[in-house]
Amino acid sequence: QLQLVESGGGLVQPGGSLRLSCAASGFTLDGYAIGWFRQAPGKEREGVSCIGSNGGMRNYADSVKGRFTISRDNAKNTVYLQMNSLKPEDTGVYYCAAERAPYPPICTMLRRYPHWGQGTQVTVSS
């Protein structure tokens, strides 16, 4: 059974850092585009970042550019989201999602992915 499991969330002070992980089980991430999304209380789920199947294409929401970095390690079947200089407005539940997209190795931050994880809570507060 295809599963995605997020981890690495928690409570952090403004200006701090967290690294989220998205681990796949039941399938290999090789050949899949991966997206990271977040949902704050009372708001719609929004795209944060995405990475193409070969890691060549990476996109970021304007609100996180220069602070967040997405990467993937296909050998470990895991995608990461390094989040630095965190702000209170980064608070929310973070989800990873996967879509089979081996070629072209592009990605999207639209919410069309068929496979989703359960999410991990990120809280940025002093």
Short mmCIF file of C-alpha atoms in Angstrom, two decimals:
data_model
loop_
_atom_site.label_atom_id
_atom_site.label_comp_id
_atom_site.label_asym_id
_atom_site.label_seq_id
_atom_site.Cartn_x
_atom_site.Cartn_y
_atom_site.Cartn_z
CA GLN A 1 0.00 0.00 0.00
CA LEU A 2 1.36 3.37 -1.02
CA GLN A 3 1.98 5.58 2.03
CA LEU A 4 3.63 8.90 2.76
CA VAL A 5 4.66 9.76 6.30
CA GLU A 6 5.71 13.25 7.34
CA SER A 7 7.89 13.92 10.38
CA GLY A 8 10.03 16.64 11.88
CA GLY A 9 7.38 19.12 12.90
CA GLY A 10 7.24 20.78 16.29
CA LEU A 11 7.28 24.01 18.21
CA VAL A 12 10.01 26.48 17.33
CA GLN A 13 10.67 30.13 18.13
CA PRO A 14 10.60 32.77 15.40
CA GLY A 15 13.88 32.74 13.53
CA GLY A 16 14.42 29.07 14.24
CA SER A 17 14.72 26.11 11.89
CA LEU A 18 13.09 22.75 11.30
CA ARG A 19 13.66 20.01 8.77
CA LEU A 20 10.61 18.09 7.66
CA SER A 21 10.89 14.63 6.14
CA CYS A 22 8.49 12.84 3.85
CA ALA A 23 9.18 9.11 3.79
CA ALA A 24 7.52 6.78 1.32
CA SER A 25 6.56 3.18 1.96
CA GLY A 26 5.00 0.65 -0.35
CA PHE A 27 6.51 2.30 -3.40
CA THR A 28 9.69 4.03 -4.53
CA LEU A 29 9.74 7.81 -4.87
CA ASP A 30 11.94 7.52 -7.94
CA GLY A 31 9.82 8.81 -10.82
CA TYR A 32 7.49 10.81 -8.61
CA ALA A 33 7.10 14.56 -8.27
CA ILE A 34 6.67 15.62 -4.65
CA GLY A 35 4.90 18.65 -3.28
CA TRP A 36 4.85 20.18 0.19
CA PHE A 37 1.68 21.95 1.26
CA ARG A 38 0.52 23.61 4.46
CA GLN A 39 -2.77 24.51 6.02
CA ALA A 40 -3.19 27.10 8.73
CA PRO A 41 -6.30 27.17 10.94
CA GLY A 42 -9.23 28.65 9.05
CA LYS A 43 -7.30 28.86 5.79
CA GLU A 44 -7.13 26.82 2.62
CA ARG A 45 -4.31 24.39 2.00
CA GLU A 46 -1.58 26.13 0.01
CA GLY A 47 1.43 24.96 -1.94
CA VAL A 48 4.78 25.65 -0.31
CA SER A 49 7.30 23.89 -2.54
CA CYS A 50 7.70 21.07 -5.02
CA ILE A 51 10.46 19.04 -6.61
CA GLY A 52 10.55 17.12 -9.86
CA SER A 53 11.31 13.43 -10.11
CA ASN A 54 15.03 13.97 -10.83
CA GLY A 55 15.42 16.91 -8.48
CA GLY A 56 16.18 19.30 -11.34
CA MET A 57 13.02 21.37 -11.02
CA ARG A 58 12.26 23.00 -7.68
CA ASN A 59 9.60 25.62 -7.05
CA TYR A 60 8.78 27.70 -4.01
CA ALA A 61 5.92 29.89 -2.93
CA ASP A 62 6.94 33.55 -2.81
CA SER A 63 6.34 33.60 0.93
CA VAL A 64 9.09 31.01 1.57
CA LYS A 65 11.66 31.77 -1.13
CA GLY A 66 15.12 32.19 0.30
CA ARG A 67 14.11 30.53 3.59
CA PHE A 68 12.97 27.02 2.63
CA THR A 69 14.88 24.41 0.64
CA ILE A 70 13.41 21.24 -0.81
CA SER A 71 15.57 18.23 -1.57
CA ARG A 72 15.23 14.54 -2.19
CA ASP A 73 17.25 11.42 -1.51
CA ASN A 74 15.83 8.67 -3.67
CA ALA A 75 18.20 6.12 -2.11
CA LYS A 76 16.50 6.81 1.24
CA ASN A 77 13.08 7.14 -0.40
CA THR A 78 12.67 10.47 1.36
CA VAL A 79 12.06 14.11 0.48
CA TYR A 80 13.05 16.91 2.83
CA LEU A 81 11.95 20.46 3.47
CA GLN A 82 14.55 22.53 5.30
CA MET A 83 12.84 25.53 6.85
CA ASN A 84 14.98 28.39 8.15
CA SER A 85 14.17 31.83 9.54
CA LEU A 86 10.73 30.61 10.50
CA LYS A 87 7.98 33.13 11.08
CA PRO A 88 4.70 32.85 13.01
CA GLU A 89 2.85 32.89 9.69
CA ASP A 90 4.58 29.62 8.78
CA THR A 91 2.48 27.89 11.42
CA GLY A 92 0.25 25.12 10.15
CA VAL A 93 -0.04 21.46 9.32
CA TYR A 94 2.46 20.51 6.64
CA TYR A 95 1.62 17.77 4.16
CA CYS A 96 3.65 16.06 1.48
CA ALA A 97 2.06 14.68 -1.64
CA ALA A 98 3.22 12.52 -4.53
CA GLU A 99 2.34 12.23 -8.20
CA ARG A 100 3.75 9.79 -10.72
CA ALA A 101 5.64 12.08 -13.16
CA PRO A 102 8.86 10.56 -14.45
CA TYR A 103 9.03 12.61 -17.65
CA PRO A 104 9.14 15.44 -18.10
CA PRO A 105 10.47 15.75 -14.55
CA ILE A 106 8.36 18.75 -13.62
CA CYS A 107 6.31 19.50 -10.53
CA THR A 108 3.41 21.69 -9.50
CA MET A 109 2.17 23.35 -6.34
CA LEU A 110 -1.44 22.84 -7.36
CA ARG A 111 -3.41 20.46 -5.15
CA ARG A 112 -3.87 17.78 -7.79
CA TYR A 113 -1.61 15.15 -6.28
CA PRO A 114 -3.28 11.74 -5.85
CA HIS A 115 -1.26 10.58 -2.84
CA TRP A 116 -1.06 12.48 0.45
CA GLY A 117 0.45 12.02 3.87
CA GLN A 118 -1.33 12.69 7.16
CA GLY A 119 0.59 15.85 7.95
CA THR A 120 2.90 17.15 10.66
CA GLN A 121 2.23 20.19 12.84
CA VAL A 122 4.60 23.15 12.71
CA THR A 123 4.10 25.88 15.28
CA VAL A 124 6.24 29.02 15.25
CA SER A 125 5.73 30.97 18.43
CA SER A 126 7.66 32.68 21.19
#
